[in-house]
Amino acid sequence: EDDEAAGSGSGPAEAEVCVPNDGDGRTQCGAMVCEAGERCTESGLLQCVPGCLDTLNCGAGQWCDLRSSEPGDPGLCRSIDDAACGGDGSAAGDATGPDPSGDESSGGPACPDVQGNYSLTLAASSPDLCQEILSDGDQCSVSQEGCDIVWGCDATYGALLVPGAVDASGVYETSGVFQGFAYDCEVAFLATGSFAPDLEWSCSVGEGGQAILCEGTGTL
């Protein structure tokens, strides 16, 4: 079975730093195809999960940064234009997180620090079908390099929330196909006070008049 998990191999490869993929990042995983930014599990039930083990798991113009990952752990797909790469395509040092100054001219990302462990809650106003798709109180970890974030979530949330970027307003957006249905998700990370949620999320699943809107909050 392991041979079917294209792009995963027997362990994380030593991906070349700042050398981008010239393919589309889609890799075979048994009978499935993992999208760019996803990898195939290496043992047990084959499935596509967020993260990369090789640059082949990343989209065109991206590379898999494994420099901060423990052996066997996934890395983060980065753009060749990311602050981690110099103008000559060489590494410009480890990214440690958002530049507190937010000065884009200095190469630092202008986005908030959103990393942490969140508990996601489904709003009672969401349709009953949302409860069948998404369970309440699931845990999601968010790791961050610059403005790029990687989600590590339980159950269905892990399939919907794939690696992406958070903008200057603390908003993350993604879209894709889940179980044959198109979906769009948005997560707004908030500057909060006591007893307030730390993020608000919404996912529209399906198209046109068949779409349902699931939404809720998350707390650290």
Tab-separated table of N, CA, C and O in Angstrom, residues 109-184:
chain	number	residue	atom	x	y	z
A	109	PRO	N	6.325	39.773	7.114
A	109	PRO	CA	4.901	39.714	6.781
A	109	PRO	C	4.068	40.639	7.664
A	109	PRO	O	4.338	40.783	8.851
A	110	ALA	N	3.075	41.294	7.075
A	110	ALA	CA	2.177	42.163	7.830
A	110	ALA	C	0.896	41.396	8.120
A	110	ALA	O	-0.100	41.557	7.432
A	111	CYS	N	0.938	40.541	9.110
A	111	CYS	CA	-0.229	39.748	9.494
A	111	CYS	C	-0.099	39.397	10.972
A	111	CYS	O	1.003	39.371	11.521
A	112	PRO	N	-1.224	39.124	11.637
A	112	PRO	CA	-1.172	38.833	13.070
A	112	PRO	C	-0.641	37.438	13.368
A	112	PRO	O	-0.653	36.557	12.507
A	113	ASP	N	-0.207	37.255	14.590
A	113	ASP	CA	0.214	35.943	15.081
A	113	ASP	C	-1.039	35.203	15.544
A	113	ASP	O	-1.693	35.612	16.504
A	114	VAL	N	-1.392	34.115	14.857
A	114	VAL	CA	-2.639	33.405	15.163
A	114	VAL	C	-2.402	31.973	15.630
A	114	VAL	O	-3.354	31.220	15.828
A	115	GLN	N	-1.148	31.585	15.792
A	115	GLN	CA	-0.891	30.191	16.127
A	115	GLN	C	-1.360	29.865	17.545
A	115	GLN	O	-1.396	30.719	18.426
A	116	GLY	N	-1.775	28.621	17.719
A	116	GLY	CA	-2.290	28.192	19.009
A	116	GLY	C	-3.190	26.985	18.844
A	116	GLY	O	-3.363	26.451	17.740
A	117	ASN	N	-3.771	26.534	19.942
A	117	ASN	CA	-4.687	25.390	19.944
A	117	ASN	C	-6.102	25.901	20.220
A	117	ASN	O	-6.351	26.518	21.261
A	118	TYR	N	-7.004	25.630	19.296
A	118	TYR	CA	-8.360	26.159	19.374
A	118	TYR	C	-9.375	25.020	19.532
A	118	TYR	O	-9.216	23.943	18.952
A	119	SER	N	-10.424	25.291	20.282
A	119	SER	CA	-11.567	24.395	20.374
A	119	SER	C	-12.698	25.012	19.558
A	119	SER	O	-13.145	26.128	19.866
A	120	LEU	N	-13.152	24.314	18.498
A	120	LEU	CA	-14.168	24.850	17.610
A	120	LEU	C	-15.557	24.421	18.064
A	120	LEU	O	-15.798	23.252	18.371
A	121	THR	N	-16.464	25.368	18.098
A	121	THR	CA	-17.840	25.126	18.513
A	121	THR	C	-18.782	25.436	17.355
A	121	THR	O	-18.630	26.462	16.686
A	122	LEU	N	-19.744	24.556	17.119
A	122	LEU	CA	-20.733	24.738	16.067
A	122	LEU	C	-21.910	25.544	16.612
A	122	LEU	O	-22.462	25.218	17.668
A	123	ALA	N	-22.300	26.601	15.918
A	123	ALA	CA	-23.397	27.448	16.368
A	123	ALA	C	-24.720	26.688	16.324
A	123	ALA	O	-24.983	25.917	15.391
A	124	ALA	N	-25.564	26.922	17.317
A	124	ALA	CA	-26.866	26.256	17.386
A	124	ALA	C	-27.751	26.632	16.210
A	124	ALA	O	-28.676	25.891	15.852
A	125	SER	N	-27.474	27.778	15.599
A	125	SER	CA	-28.278	28.240	14.468
A	125	SER	C	-27.951	27.504	13.170
A	125	SER	O	-28.668	27.647	12.177
A	126	SER	N	-26.880	26.720	13.154
A	126	SER	CA	-26.502	25.989	11.951
A	126	SER	C	-27.496	24.864	11.684
A	126	SER	O	-28.066	24.289	12.619
A	127	PRO	N	-27.755	24.523	10.416
A	127	PRO	CA	-28.681	23.435	10.080
A	127	PRO	C	-28.262	22.103	10.715
A	127	PRO	O	-27.079	21.889	11.013
A	128	ASP	N	-29.242	21.203	10.902
A	128	ASP	CA	-28.964	19.901	11.510
A	128	ASP	C	-27.914	19.127	10.722
A	128	ASP	O	-27.122	18.376	11.298
A	129	LEU	N	-27.911	19.312	9.399
A	129	LEU	CA	-26.950	18.588	8.574
A	129	LEU	C	-25.517	18.955	8.933
A	129	LEU	O	-24.608	18.138	8.793
A	130	CYS	N	-25.320	20.179	9.422
A	130	CYS	CA	-23.970	20.590	9.835
A	130	CYS	C	-23.473	19.703	10.974
A	130	CYS	O	-22.284	19.365	11.040
A	131	GLN	N	-24.387	19.345	11.895
A	131	GLN	CA	-24.010	18.502	13.021
A	131	GLN	C	-23.596	17.115	12.548
A	131	GLN	O	-22.737	16.473	13.148
A	132	GLU	N	-24.183	16.661	11.436
A	132	GLU	CA	-23.806	15.362	10.884
A	132	GLU	C	-22.444	15.421	10.212
A	132	GLU	O	-21.710	14.442	10.198
A	133	ILE	N	-22.110	16.586	9.643
A	133	ILE	CA	-20.831	16.750	8.943
A	133	ILE	C	-19.716	17.119	9.911
A	133	ILE	O	-18.601	16.595	9.845
A	134	LEU	N	-20.021	18.027	10.829
A	134	LEU	CA	-19.012	18.591	11.728
A	134	LEU	C	-19.418	18.342	13.175
A	134	LEU	O	-20.538	18.644	13.571
A	135	SER	N	-18.520	17.817	13.963
A	135	SER	CA	-18.823	17.580	15.371
A	135	SER	C	-18.475	18.810	16.198
A	135	SER	O	-17.674	19.647	15.786
A	136	ASP	N	-19.101	18.931	17.353
A	136	ASP	CA	-18.939	20.093	18.215
A	136	ASP	C	-17.734	19.907	19.142
A	136	ASP	O	-17.460	18.807	19.608
A	137	GLY	N	-17.016	20.995	19.405
A	137	GLY	CA	-15.920	20.948	20.356
A	137	GLY	C	-14.657	20.283	19.850
A	137	GLY	O	-13.831	19.838	20.642
A	138	ASP	N	-14.505	20.184	18.534
A	138	ASP	CA	-13.301	19.575	17.984
A	138	ASP	C	-12.094	20.482	18.190
A	138	ASP	O	-12.221	21.706	18.271
A	139	GLN	N	-10.929	19.860	18.247
A	139	GLN	CA	-9.691	20.595	18.507
A	139	GLN	C	-8.930	20.843	17.212
A	139	GLN	O	-8.830	19.964	16.361
A	140	CYS	N	-8.416	22.048	17.074
A	140	CYS	CA	-7.589	22.417	15.923
A	140	CYS	C	-6.344	23.137	16.425
A	140	CYS	O	-6.446	24.087	17.209
A	141	SER	N	-5.194	22.692	15.968
A	141	SER	CA	-3.962	23.428	16.234
A	141	SER	C	-3.600	24.224	14.986
A	141	SER	O	-3.854	23.785	13.866
A	142	VAL	N	-3.046	25.396	15.185
A	142	VAL	CA	-2.615	26.244	14.081
A	142	VAL	C	-1.140	26.552	14.282
A	142	VAL	O	-0.754	27.136	15.295
A	143	SER	N	-0.322	26.137	13.331
A	143	SER	CA	1.091	26.514	13.344
A	143	SER	C	1.301	27.559	12.258
A	143	SER	O	0.584	27.590	11.253
A	144	GLN	N	2.273	28.424	12.458
A	144	GLN	CA	2.431	29.578	11.579
A	144	GLN	C	3.886	29.837	11.272
A	144	GLN	O	4.752	29.778	12.143
A	145	GLU	N	4.160	30.117	10.009
A	145	GLU	CA	5.469	30.582	9.549
A	145	GLU	C	5.214	31.805	8.689
A	145	GLU	O	4.657	31.694	7.600
A	146	GLY	N	5.593	32.972	9.166
A	146	GLY	CA	5.256	34.180	8.440
A	146	GLY	C	3.742	34.359	8.440
A	146	GLY	O	3.101	34.353	9.477
A	147	CYS	N	3.160	34.501	7.247
A	147	CYS	CA	1.703	34.594	7.120
A	147	CYS	C	1.093	33.279	6.674
A	147	CYS	O	-0.120	33.200	6.445
A	148	ASP	N	1.887	32.234	6.519
A	148	ASP	CA	1.387	30.918	6.121
A	148	ASP	C	1.019	30.120	7.359
A	148	ASP	O	1.794	30.050	8.318
A	149	ILE	N	-0.165	29.506	7.350
A	149	ILE	CA	-0.596	28.701	8.490
A	149	ILE	C	-0.916	27.280	8.045
A	149	ILE	O	-1.292	27.039	6.900
A	150	VAL	N	-0.733	26.350	8.961
A	150	VAL	CA	-1.071	24.943	8.742
A	150	VAL	C	-1.994	24.504	9.867
A	150	VAL	O	-1.703	24.736	11.047
A	151	TRP	N	-3.115	23.917	9.507
A	151	TRP	CA	-4.089	23.438	10.478
A	151	TRP	C	-3.820	21.980	10.820
A	151	TRP	O	-3.468	21.178	9.957
A	152	GLY	N	-4.041	21.639	12.067
A	152	GLY	CA	-4.027	20.244	12.502
A	152	GLY	C	-5.296	20.011	13.291
A	152	GLY	O	-5.390	20.391	14.456
A	153	CYS	N	-6.309	19.450	12.636
A	153	CYS	CA	-7.657	19.372	13.221
A	153	CYS	C	-8.154	17.939	13.301
A	153	CYS	O	-7.731	17.062	12.545
A	154	ASP	N	-9.107	17.730	14.210
A	154	ASP	CA	-9.797	16.453	14.316
A	154	ASP	C	-10.811	16.312	13.185
A	154	ASP	O	-11.343	17.283	12.677
A	155	ALA	N	-11.091	15.075	12.824
A	155	ALA	CA	-12.230	14.715	11.981
A	155	ALA	C	-12.336	15.591	10.736
A	155	ALA	O	-11.353	15.893	10.079
A	156	THR	N	-13.582	16.009	10.418
A	156	THR	CA	-13.862	16.679	9.150
A	156	THR	C	-13.166	18.020	9.028
A	156	THR	O	-12.795	18.441	7.927
A	157	TYR	N	-12.993	18.725	10.137
A	157	TYR	CA	-12.331	20.023	10.054
A	157	TYR	C	-10.957	19.900	9.394
A	157	TYR	O	-10.517	20.799	8.681
A	158	GLY	N	-10.290	18.790	9.624
A	158	GLY	CA	-8.972	18.591	9.046
A	158	GLY	C	-8.992	18.464	7.539
A	158	GLY	O	-8.005	18.760	6.864
A	159	ALA	N	-10.130	18.010	6.982
A	159	ALA	CA	-10.258	17.894	5.533
A	159	ALA	C	-10.629	19.228	4.891
A	159	ALA	O	-10.291	19.486	3.733
A	160	LEU	N	-11.333	20.074	5.642
A	160	LEU	CA	-11.799	21.349	5.102
A	160	LEU	C	-10.758	22.450	5.217
A	160	LEU	O	-10.608	23.273	4.315
A	161	LEU	N	-10.053	22.491	6.345
A	161	LEU	CA	-9.110	23.576	6.616
A	161	LEU	C	-7.706	23.133	6.235
A	161	LEU	O	-7.020	22.461	6.990
A	162	VAL	N	-7.292	23.503	5.039
A	162	VAL	CA	-6.000	23.089	4.489
A	162	VAL	C	-4.999	24.226	4.640
A	162	VAL	O	-5.372	25.371	4.951
A	163	PRO	N	-3.698	23.947	4.463
A	163	PRO	CA	-2.704	25.013	4.590
A	163	PRO	C	-3.022	26.200	3.689
A	163	PRO	O	-3.494	26.045	2.556
A	164	GLY	N	-2.807	27.388	4.212
A	164	GLY	CA	-3.069	28.603	3.448
A	164	GLY	C	-2.435	29.796	4.122
A	164	GLY	O	-1.497	29.648	4.908
A	165	ALA	N	-2.950	30.966	3.827
A	165	ALA	CA	-2.366	32.199	4.359
A	165	ALA	C	-3.415	32.994	5.117
A	165	ALA	O	-4.615	32.915	4.830
A	166	VAL	N	-2.959	33.749	6.093
A	166	VAL	CA	-3.823	34.679	6.822
A	166	VAL	C	-3.424	36.086	6.395
A	166	VAL	O	-2.236	36.393	6.235
A	167	ASP	N	-4.428	36.940	6.131
A	167	ASP	CA	-4.110	38.266	5.627
A	167	ASP	C	-3.888	39.253	6.768
A	167	ASP	O	-3.913	38.890	7.952
A	168	ALA	N	-3.689	40.515	6.419
A	168	ALA	CA	-3.365	41.528	7.412
A	168	ALA	C	-4.493	41.737	8.415
A	168	ALA	O	-4.257	42.204	9.532
A	169	SER	N	-5.722	41.383	8.018
A	169	SER	CA	-6.866	41.530	8.919
A	169	SER	C	-7.098	40.293	9.770
A	169	SER	O	-8.049	40.257	10.551
A	170	GLY	N	-6.248	39.260	9.603
A	170	GLY	CA	-6.410	38.034	10.363
A	170	GLY	C	-7.460	37.112	9.787
A	170	GLY	O	-8.052	36.316	10.518
A	171	VAL	N	-7.693	37.197	8.478
A	171	VAL	CA	-8.700	36.374	7.820
A	171	VAL	C	-8.026	35.322	6.944
A	171	VAL	O	-7.110	35.629	6.173
A	172	TYR	N	-8.494	34.086	7.095
A	172	TYR	CA	-8.032	32.954	6.286
A	172	TYR	C	-9.214	32.454	5.454
A	172	TYR	O	-10.338	32.341	5.968
A	173	GLU	N	-8.992	32.168	4.175
A	173	GLU	CA	-10.036	31.658	3.307
A	173	GLU	C	-9.528	30.450	2.536
A	173	GLU	O	-8.340	30.377	2.189
A	174	THR	N	-10.414	29.498	2.278
A	174	THR	CA	-10.049	28.329	1.492
A	174	THR	C	-11.294	27.802	0.791
A	174	THR	O	-12.429	28.130	1.166
A	175	SER	N	-11.097	26.998	-0.225
A	175	SER	CA	-12.195	26.368	-0.947
A	175	SER	C	-11.699	25.060	-1.522
A	175	SER	O	-10.492	24.825	-1.637
A	176	GLY	N	-12.609	24.185	-1.862
A	176	GLY	CA	-12.235	22.893	-2.419
A	176	GLY	C	-13.457	22.014	-2.612
A	176	GLY	O	-14.577	22.500	-2.752
A	177	VAL	N	-13.222	20.723	-2.637
A	177	VAL	CA	-14.296	19.748	-2.806
A	177	VAL	C	-14.204	18.739	-1.674
A	177	VAL	O	-13.133	18.185	-1.402
A	178	PHE	N	-15.318	18.516	-0.984
A	178	PHE	CA	-15.380	17.572	0.129
A	178	PHE	C	-16.509	16.585	-0.125
A	178	PHE	O	-17.666	16.993	-0.265
A	179	GLN	N	-16.160	15.302	-0.209
A	179	GLN	CA	-17.135	14.244	-0.450
A	179	GLN	C	-18.027	14.563	-1.647
A	179	GLN	O	-19.230	14.321	-1.647
A	180	GLY	N	-17.412	15.124	-2.685
A	180	GLY	CA	-18.122	15.413	-3.911
A	180	GLY	C	-18.840	16.750	-3.940
A	180	GLY	O	-19.445	17.112	-4.958
A	181	PHE	N	-18.799	17.515	-2.841
A	181	PHE	CA	-19.487	18.804	-2.770
A	181	PHE	C	-18.478	19.939	-2.675
A	181	PHE	O	-17.517	19.855	-1.906
A	182	ALA	N	-18.711	20.990	-3.448
A	182	ALA	CA	-17.851	22.168	-3.366
A	182	ALA	C	-18.082	22.877	-2.035
A	182	ALA	O	-19.191	22.877	-1.504
A	183	TYR	N	-17.017	23.462	-1.489
A	183	TYR	CA	-17.168	24.198	-0.234
A	183	TYR	C	-16.266	25.429	-0.231
A	183	TYR	O	-15.262	25.498	-0.953
A	184	ASP	N	-16.659	26.399	0.568
A	184	ASP	CA	-15.868	27.604	0.812
A	184	ASP	C	-15.875	27.859	2.309
A	184	ASP	O	-16.941	27.849	2.933
